[in-house]
Short mmCIF file of C-alpha atoms (C1' of nucleotides) in Angstrom, two decimals:
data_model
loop_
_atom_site.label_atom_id
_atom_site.label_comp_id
_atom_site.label_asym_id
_atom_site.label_seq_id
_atom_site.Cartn_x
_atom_site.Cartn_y
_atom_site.Cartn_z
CA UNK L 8 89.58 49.00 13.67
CA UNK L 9 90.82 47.34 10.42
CA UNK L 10 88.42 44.65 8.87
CA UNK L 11 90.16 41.10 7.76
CA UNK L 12 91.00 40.83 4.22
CA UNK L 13 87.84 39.07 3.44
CA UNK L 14 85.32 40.93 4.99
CA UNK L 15 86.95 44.38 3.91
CA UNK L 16 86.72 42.73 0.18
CA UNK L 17 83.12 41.62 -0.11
CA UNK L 18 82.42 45.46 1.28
CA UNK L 19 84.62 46.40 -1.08
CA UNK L 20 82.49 44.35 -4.42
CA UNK L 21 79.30 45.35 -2.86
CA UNK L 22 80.33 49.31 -2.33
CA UNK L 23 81.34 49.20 -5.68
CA UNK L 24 78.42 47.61 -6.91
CA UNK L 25 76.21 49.85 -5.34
CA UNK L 26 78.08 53.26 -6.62
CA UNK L 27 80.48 52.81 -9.34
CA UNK L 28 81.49 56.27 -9.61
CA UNK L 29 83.98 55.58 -6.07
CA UNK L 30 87.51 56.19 -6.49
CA UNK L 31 90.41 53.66 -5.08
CA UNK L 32 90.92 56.87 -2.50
CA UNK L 33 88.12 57.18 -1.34
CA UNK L 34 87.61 53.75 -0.42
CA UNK L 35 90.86 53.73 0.73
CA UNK L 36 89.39 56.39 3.38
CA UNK L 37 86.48 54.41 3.89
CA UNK L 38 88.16 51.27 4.86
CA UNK L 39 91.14 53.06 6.22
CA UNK L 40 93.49 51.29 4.54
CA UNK L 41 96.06 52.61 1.64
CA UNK L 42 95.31 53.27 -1.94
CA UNK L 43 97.34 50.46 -2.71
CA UNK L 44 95.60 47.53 -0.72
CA UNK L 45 92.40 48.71 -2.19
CA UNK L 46 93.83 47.96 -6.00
CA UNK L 47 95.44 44.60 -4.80
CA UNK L 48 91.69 43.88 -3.99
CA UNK L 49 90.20 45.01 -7.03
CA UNK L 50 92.82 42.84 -8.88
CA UNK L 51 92.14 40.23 -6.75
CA UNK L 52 87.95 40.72 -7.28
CA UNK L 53 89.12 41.43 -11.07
CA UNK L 54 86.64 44.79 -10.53
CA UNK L 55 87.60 47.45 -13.70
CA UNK L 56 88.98 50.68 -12.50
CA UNK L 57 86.79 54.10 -12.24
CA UNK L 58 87.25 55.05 -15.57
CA UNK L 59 86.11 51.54 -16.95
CA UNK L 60 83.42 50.98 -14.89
CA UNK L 61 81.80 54.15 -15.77
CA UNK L 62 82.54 53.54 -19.34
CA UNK L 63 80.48 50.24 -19.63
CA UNK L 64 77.80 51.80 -17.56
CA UNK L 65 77.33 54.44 -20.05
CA UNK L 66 78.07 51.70 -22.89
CA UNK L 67 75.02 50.04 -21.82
CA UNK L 68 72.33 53.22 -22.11
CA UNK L 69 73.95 54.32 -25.10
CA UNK L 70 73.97 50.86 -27.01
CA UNK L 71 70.05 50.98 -26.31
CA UNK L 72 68.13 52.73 -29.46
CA UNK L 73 65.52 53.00 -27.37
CA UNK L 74 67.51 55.86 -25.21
CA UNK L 75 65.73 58.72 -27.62
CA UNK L 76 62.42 57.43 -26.96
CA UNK L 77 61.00 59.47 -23.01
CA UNK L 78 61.33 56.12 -21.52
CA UNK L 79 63.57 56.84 -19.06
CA UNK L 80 61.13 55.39 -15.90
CA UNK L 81 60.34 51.96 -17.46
CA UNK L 82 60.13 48.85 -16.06
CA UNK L 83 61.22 46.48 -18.25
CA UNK L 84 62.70 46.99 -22.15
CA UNK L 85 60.75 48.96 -24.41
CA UNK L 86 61.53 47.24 -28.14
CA UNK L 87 58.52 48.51 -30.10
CA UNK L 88 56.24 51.44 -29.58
CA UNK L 89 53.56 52.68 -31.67
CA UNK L 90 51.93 55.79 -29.85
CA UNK L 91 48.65 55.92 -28.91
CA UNK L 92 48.26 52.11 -30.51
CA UNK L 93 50.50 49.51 -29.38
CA UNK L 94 53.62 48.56 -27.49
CA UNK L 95 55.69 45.60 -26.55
CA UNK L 96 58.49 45.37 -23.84
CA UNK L 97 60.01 42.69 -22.41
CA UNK L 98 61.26 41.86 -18.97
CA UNK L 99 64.08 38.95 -17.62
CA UNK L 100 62.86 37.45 -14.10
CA UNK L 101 66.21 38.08 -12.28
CA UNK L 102 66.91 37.13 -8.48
CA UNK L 103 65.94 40.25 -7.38
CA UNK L 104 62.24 40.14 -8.72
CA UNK L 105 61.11 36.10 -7.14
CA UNK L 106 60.04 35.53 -3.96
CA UNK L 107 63.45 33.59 -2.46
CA UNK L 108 61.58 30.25 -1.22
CA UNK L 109 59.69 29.20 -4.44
CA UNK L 110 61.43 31.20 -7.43
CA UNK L 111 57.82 32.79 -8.31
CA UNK L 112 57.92 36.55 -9.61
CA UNK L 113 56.59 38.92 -7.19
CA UNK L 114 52.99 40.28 -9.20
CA UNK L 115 54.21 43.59 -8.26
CA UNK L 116 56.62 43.48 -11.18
CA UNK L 117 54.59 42.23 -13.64
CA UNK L 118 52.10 45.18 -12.73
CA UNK L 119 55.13 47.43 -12.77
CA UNK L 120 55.90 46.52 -15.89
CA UNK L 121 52.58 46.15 -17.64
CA UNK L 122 51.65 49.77 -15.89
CA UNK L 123 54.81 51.60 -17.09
CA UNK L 124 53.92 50.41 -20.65
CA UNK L 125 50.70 51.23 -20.94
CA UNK L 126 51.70 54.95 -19.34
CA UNK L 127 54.76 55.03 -22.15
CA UNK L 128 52.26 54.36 -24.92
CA UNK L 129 50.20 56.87 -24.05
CA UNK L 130 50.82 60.30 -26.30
CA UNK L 131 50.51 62.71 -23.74
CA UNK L 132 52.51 64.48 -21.42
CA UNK L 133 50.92 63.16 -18.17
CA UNK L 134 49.28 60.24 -18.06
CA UNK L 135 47.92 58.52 -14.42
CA UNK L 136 46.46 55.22 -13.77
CA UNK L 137 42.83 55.70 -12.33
CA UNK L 138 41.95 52.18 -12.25
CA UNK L 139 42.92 48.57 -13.04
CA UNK L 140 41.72 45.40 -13.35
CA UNK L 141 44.48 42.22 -13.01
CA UNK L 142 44.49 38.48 -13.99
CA UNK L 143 47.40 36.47 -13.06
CA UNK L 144 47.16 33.22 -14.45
CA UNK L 145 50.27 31.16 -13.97
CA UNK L 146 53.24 31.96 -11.74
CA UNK L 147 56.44 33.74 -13.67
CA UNK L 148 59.77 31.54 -12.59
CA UNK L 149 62.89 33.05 -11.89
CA UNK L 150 64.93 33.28 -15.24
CA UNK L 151 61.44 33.66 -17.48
CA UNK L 152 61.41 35.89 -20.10
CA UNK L 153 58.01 38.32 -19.90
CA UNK L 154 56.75 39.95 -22.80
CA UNK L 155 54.22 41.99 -22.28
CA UNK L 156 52.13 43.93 -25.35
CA UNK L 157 50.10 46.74 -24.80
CA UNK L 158 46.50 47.51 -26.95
CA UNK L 159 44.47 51.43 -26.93
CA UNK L 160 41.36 50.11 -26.79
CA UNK L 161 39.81 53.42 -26.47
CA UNK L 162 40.19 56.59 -26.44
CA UNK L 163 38.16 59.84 -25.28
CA UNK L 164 38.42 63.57 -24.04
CA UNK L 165 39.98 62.80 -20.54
CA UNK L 166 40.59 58.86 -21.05
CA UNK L 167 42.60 56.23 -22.50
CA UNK L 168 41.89 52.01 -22.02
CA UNK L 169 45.04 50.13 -22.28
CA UNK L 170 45.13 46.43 -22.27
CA UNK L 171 48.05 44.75 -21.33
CA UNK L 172 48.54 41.27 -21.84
CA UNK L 173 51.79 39.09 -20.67
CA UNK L 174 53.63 36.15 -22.19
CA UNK L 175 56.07 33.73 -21.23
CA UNK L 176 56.84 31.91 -24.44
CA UNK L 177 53.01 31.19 -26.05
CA UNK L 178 51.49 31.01 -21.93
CA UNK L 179 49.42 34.02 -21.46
CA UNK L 180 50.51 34.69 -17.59
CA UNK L 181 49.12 37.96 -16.87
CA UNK L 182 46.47 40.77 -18.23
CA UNK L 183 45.80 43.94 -17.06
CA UNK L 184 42.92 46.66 -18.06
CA UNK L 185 44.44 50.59 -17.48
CA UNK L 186 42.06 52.82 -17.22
CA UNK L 187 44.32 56.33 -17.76
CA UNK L 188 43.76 59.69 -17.67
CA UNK L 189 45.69 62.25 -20.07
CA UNK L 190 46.19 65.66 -20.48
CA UNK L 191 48.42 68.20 -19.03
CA UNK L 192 46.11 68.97 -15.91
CA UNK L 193 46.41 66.64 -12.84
CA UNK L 194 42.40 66.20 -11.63
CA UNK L 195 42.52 62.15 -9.88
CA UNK L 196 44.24 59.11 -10.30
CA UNK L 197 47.96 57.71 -9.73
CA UNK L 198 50.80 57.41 -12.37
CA UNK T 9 90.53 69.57 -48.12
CA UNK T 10 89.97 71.95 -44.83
CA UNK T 11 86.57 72.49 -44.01
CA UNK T 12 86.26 76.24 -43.07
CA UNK T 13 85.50 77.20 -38.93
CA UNK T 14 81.49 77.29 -38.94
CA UNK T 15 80.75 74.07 -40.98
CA UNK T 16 83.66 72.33 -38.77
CA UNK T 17 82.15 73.20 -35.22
CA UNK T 18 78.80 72.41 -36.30
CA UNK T 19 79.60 68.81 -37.84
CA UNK T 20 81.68 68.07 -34.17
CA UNK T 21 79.06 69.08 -32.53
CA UNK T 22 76.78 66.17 -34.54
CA UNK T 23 79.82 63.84 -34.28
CA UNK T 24 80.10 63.76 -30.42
CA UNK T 25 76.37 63.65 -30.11
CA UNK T 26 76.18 60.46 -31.99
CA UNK T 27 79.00 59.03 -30.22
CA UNK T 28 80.09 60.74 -27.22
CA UNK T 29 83.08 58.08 -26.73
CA UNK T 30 85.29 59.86 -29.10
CA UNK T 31 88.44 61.81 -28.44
CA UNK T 32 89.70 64.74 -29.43
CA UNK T 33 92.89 62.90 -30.94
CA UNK T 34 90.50 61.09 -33.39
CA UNK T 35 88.35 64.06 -34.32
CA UNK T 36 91.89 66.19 -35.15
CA UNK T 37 92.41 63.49 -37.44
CA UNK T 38 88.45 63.06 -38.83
CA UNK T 39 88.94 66.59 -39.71
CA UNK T 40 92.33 67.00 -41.27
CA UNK T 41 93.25 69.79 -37.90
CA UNK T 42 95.20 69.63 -35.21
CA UNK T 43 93.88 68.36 -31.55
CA UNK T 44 94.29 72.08 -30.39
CA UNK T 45 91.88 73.22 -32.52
CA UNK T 46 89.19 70.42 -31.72
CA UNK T 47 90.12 72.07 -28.28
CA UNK T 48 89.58 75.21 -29.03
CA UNK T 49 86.39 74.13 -30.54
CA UNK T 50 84.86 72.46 -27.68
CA UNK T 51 85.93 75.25 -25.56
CA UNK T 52 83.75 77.50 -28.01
CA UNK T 53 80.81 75.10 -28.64
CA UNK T 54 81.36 74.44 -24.51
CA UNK T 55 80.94 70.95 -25.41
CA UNK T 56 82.60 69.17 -22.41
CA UNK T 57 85.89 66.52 -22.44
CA UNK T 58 85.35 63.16 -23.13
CA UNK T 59 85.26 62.05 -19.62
CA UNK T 60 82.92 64.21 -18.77
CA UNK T 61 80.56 62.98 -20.94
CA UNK T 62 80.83 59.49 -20.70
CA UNK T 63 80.01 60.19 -16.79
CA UNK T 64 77.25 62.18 -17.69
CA UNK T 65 75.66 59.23 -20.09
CA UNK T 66 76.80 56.98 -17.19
CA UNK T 67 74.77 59.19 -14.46
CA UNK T 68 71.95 58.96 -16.53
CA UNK T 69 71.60 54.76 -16.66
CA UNK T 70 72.81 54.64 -12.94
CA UNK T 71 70.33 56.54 -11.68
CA UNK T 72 67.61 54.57 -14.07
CA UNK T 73 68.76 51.34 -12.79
CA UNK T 74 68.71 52.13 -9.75
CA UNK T 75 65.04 53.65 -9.65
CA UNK T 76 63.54 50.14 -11.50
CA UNK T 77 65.13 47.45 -8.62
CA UNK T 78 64.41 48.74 -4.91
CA UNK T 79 60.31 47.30 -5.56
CA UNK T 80 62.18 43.92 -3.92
CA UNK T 81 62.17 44.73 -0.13
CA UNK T 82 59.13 44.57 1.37
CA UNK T 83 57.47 47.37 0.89
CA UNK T 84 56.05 49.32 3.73
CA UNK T 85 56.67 48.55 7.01
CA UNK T 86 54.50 46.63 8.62
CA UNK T 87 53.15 47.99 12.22
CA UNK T 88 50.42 45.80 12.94
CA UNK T 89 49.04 42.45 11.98
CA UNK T 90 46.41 39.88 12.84
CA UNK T 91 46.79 36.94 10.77
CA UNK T 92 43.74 36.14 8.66
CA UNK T 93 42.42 39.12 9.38
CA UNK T 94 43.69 42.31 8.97
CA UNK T 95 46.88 44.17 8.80
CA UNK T 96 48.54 47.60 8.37
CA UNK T 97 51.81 48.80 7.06
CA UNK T 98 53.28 52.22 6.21
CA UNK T 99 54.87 53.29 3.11
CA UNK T 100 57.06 56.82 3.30
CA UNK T 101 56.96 58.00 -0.35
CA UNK T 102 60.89 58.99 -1.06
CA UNK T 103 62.53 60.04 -4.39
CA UNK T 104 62.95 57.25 -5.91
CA UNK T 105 59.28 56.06 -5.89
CA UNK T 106 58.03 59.35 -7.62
CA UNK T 107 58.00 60.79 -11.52
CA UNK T 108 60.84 62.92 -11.64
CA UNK T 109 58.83 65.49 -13.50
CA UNK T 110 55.59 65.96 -11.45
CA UNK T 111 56.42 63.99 -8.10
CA UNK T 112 53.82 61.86 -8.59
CA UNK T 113 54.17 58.09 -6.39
CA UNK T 114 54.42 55.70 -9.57
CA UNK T 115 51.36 53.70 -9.05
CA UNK T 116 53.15 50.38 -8.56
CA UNK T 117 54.51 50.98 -5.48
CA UNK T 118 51.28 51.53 -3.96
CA UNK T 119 49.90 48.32 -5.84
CA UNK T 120 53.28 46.89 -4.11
CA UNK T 121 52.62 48.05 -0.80
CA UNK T 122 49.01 46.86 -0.76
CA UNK T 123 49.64 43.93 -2.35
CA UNK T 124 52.65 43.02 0.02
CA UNK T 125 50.44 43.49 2.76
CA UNK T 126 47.57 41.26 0.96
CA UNK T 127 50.70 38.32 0.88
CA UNK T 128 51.39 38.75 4.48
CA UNK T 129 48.14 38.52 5.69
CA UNK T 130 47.46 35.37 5.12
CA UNK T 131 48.31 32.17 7.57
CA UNK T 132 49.83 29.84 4.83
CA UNK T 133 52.72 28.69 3.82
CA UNK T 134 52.03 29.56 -0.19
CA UNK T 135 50.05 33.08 -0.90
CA UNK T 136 49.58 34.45 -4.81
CA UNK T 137 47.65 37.16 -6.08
CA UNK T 138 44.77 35.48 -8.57
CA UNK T 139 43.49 38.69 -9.66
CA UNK T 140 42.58 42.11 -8.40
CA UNK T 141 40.61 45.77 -8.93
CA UNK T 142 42.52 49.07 -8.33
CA UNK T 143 41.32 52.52 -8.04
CA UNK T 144 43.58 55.31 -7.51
CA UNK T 145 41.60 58.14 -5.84
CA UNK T 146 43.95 60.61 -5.68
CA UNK T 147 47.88 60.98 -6.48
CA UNK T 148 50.44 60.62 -3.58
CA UNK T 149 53.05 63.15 -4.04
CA UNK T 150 56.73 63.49 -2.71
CA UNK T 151 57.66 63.35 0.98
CA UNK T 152 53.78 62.00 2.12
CA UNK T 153 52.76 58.71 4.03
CA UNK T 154 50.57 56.02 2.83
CA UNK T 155 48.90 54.13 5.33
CA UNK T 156 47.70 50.91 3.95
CA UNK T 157 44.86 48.87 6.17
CA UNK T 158 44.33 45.12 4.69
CA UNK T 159 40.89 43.15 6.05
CA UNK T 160 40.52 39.74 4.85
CA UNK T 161 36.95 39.97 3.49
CA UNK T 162 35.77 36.25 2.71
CA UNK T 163 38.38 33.06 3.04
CA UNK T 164 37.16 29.43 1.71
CA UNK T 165 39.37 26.44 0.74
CA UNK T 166 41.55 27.84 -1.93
CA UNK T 167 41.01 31.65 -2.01
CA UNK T 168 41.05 34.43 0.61
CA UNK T 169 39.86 37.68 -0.58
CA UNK T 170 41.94 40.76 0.95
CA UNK T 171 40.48 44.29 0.59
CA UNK T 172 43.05 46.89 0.90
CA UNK T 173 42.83 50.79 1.51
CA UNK T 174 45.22 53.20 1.36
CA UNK T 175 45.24 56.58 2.92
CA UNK T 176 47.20 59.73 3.14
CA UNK T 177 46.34 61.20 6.61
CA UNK T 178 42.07 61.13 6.19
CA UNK T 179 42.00 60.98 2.66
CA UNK T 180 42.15 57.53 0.67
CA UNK T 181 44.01 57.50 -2.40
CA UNK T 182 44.02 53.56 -3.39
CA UNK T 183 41.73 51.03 -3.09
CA UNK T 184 42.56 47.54 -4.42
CA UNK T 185 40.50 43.85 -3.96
CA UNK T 186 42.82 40.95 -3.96
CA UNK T 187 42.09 37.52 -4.95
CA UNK T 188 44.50 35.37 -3.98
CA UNK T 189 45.27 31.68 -4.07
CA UNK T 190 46.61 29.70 -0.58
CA UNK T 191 48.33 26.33 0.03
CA UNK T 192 51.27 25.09 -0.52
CA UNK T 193 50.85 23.52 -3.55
CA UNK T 194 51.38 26.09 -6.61
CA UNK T 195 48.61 25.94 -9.31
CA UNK T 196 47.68 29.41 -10.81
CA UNK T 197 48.24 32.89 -10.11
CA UNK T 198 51.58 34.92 -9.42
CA UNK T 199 52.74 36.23 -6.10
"C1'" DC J 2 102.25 97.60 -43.07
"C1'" DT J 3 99.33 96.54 -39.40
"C1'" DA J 4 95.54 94.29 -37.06
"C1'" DC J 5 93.10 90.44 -36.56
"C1'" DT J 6 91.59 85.64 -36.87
"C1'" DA J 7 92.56 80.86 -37.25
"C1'" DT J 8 95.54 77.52 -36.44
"C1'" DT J 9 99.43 75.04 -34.57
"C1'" DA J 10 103.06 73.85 -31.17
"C1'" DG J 11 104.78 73.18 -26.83
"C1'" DT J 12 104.93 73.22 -21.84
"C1'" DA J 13 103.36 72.35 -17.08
"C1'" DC J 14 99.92 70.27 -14.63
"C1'" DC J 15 95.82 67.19 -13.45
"C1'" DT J 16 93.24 62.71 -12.28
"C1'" DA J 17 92.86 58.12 -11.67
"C1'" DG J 18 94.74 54.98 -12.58
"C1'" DT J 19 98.66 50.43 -14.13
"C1'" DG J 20 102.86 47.91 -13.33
"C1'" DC J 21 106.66 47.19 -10.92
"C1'" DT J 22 110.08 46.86 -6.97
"C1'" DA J 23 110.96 46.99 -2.32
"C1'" DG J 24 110.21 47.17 2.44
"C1'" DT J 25 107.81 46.10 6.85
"C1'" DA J 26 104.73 43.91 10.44
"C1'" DG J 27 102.76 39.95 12.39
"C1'" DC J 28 102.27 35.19 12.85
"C1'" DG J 29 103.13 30.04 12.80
"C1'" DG J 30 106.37 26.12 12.35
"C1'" DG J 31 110.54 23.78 13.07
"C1'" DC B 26 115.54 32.11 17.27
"C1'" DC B 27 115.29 32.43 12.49
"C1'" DC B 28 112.46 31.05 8.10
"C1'" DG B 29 108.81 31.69 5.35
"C1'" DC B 30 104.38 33.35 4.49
"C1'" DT B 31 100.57 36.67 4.04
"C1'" DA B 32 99.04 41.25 4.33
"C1'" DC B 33 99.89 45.64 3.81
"C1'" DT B 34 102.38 49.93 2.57
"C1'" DA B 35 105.46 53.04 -0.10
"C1'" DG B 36 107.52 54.93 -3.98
"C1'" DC B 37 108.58 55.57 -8.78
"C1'" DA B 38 107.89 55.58 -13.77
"C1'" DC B 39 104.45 55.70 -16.97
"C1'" DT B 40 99.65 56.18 -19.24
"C1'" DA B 41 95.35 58.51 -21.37
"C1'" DG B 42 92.93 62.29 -22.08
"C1'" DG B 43 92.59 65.89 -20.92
"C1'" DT B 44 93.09 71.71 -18.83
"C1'" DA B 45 95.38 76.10 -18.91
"C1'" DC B 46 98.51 78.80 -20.67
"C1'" DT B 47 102.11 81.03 -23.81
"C1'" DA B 48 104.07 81.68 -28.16
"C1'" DA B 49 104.63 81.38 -32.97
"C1'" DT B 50 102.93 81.32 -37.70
"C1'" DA B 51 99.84 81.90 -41.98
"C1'" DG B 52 96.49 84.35 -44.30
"C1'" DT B 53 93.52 87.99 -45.03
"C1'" DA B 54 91.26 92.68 -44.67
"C1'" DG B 55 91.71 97.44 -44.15
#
DNA sequence: CTACTATTAGTACCTAGTGCTAGTAGCGGG
DNA sequence: CCCGCTACTAGCACTAGGTACTAATAGTAG
């Protein structure tokens, strides 16, 4: 019933990992083991206890200005904003975001991120992608920085043009035209 | 030197909102009272305890973070494919892919699924997105099912075009073109 | 003088731990 | 068979940062 030692611990880092609001009982439960074993392997993993691991969670949101801003479904780090006329966020290429075999960024986050800033820049309450037009001109590595700064290029009654263009270092690696509706009232369009 | 009742409560009030870390023990001595009556404050102003609100900043971020990764795993599920030809996945649109405040699908994951399915299509060892046109029809709310259907339109040396449509039951609510790059050598283009 | 508010003090209890000592169960080697 | 080792368990004292409650005191208004 009981898991070795080893196995039992990597569970342990990656439940913990996953939700880091998990008491030493409960995964004491979990694992059916006793409250003790479970801090002999959080010593041993040198994992923070509840309290502290909650703390530098919340540490991390509140240390970023950019909290008060209604950016709370962004891809990527919002470190200027000008509404309704500019933006610039940036985005680190982590493990998570590169196809495994070649280290390339998957264009999905560069879209996610060029897409969430043109919708942040936007002054409105609801704004929706209706269409898009891409470029992606040189692959993103793993470990990259991406900055990516947003232009209004125009603005009517219903619509808003965003361009998006992406930079790693001076290399222009992706663009992206939004075409976005505004307004309060849903009619077409996604995001 | 006391500050009277009102003007107290009100400046704690400001003083845990710009830093909800501190504890009652250090606002007692802030404000020249003792800790009950920061107690007796926060009962009054129903400001919670310090834990409390370091979980609640904590919830916030957690749930943030967690929203912005899970575009990694493939997304859909594939259910039929012909290589170099066509394919078709399904995407189930859950919680976490939606704007809290409308339940709207974030457009990226669509782009995602479609273009995940453009990537897979393709009989090569090395497949990137060069560019591509989007049009969102219509917006994909909470609980639905996209079905995405991929035909490889035109294929020469270097580049395979993939057209990609995207429907909720009879209705199509994405359309995207993808212009990708094969081979296994790596020039241009991302993904 | 009494009533009332504001404040302070002190106690028991809570959670989710740390740090420490001690004991046990199982296993391999000599 | 005992020795030593690892893994696990158990218990106790103590901690921070509180809650919940009772009681006492100071000052002020009627």
């Amino acid at each position: 019933m009981k898991l070795p030692k080893k196995e039992r611990q990597s569970r342990l880092k990656q439940k913990i990992f996953e939700n880091p609001f998990v008491t030493d009982d409960d995964l004491a439960k979990q694992f059916n083991v006793s409250v003790q074993t479970i801090r002999l392997d959080r010593m041993e993993l040198s994992i923070p206890e509840l309290r502290e691991r909650i703390k530098s969670v919340a540490e991390k949101t509140f240390e970023d200005e950019v909290r008060s801003l209604p950016i709370d479904e962004i891809i990527g780090e919002i470190i200027d904003i000008e509404l309704d006329e500019s933006a610039i966020s940036i985005f680190d290429v982590k493990d998570e975001h590169v196809f495994q075999r070649n280290g390339i960024a998957r264009g999905h986050h560069l879209f996610a991120q060029a897409n969430s800033l043109a919708v942040a820049v936007i002054d409105d309450e609801l704004a929706l992608t209706a269409s898009s037009q891409l470029q992606f001109y040189k692959p993103v590595q793993l470990g990259e920085r991406v900055v990516a700064k947003a232009k209004v290029s125009s603005k009517d009654q219903r619509r808003t043009t965003v361009e998006v263009q992406s930079y790693v270092g001076q290399t222009l690696v992706f663009k992206g035209d939004f075409n976005m509706y505004r307004s309060t009232t849903q009619l077409k369009g996604d995001e």
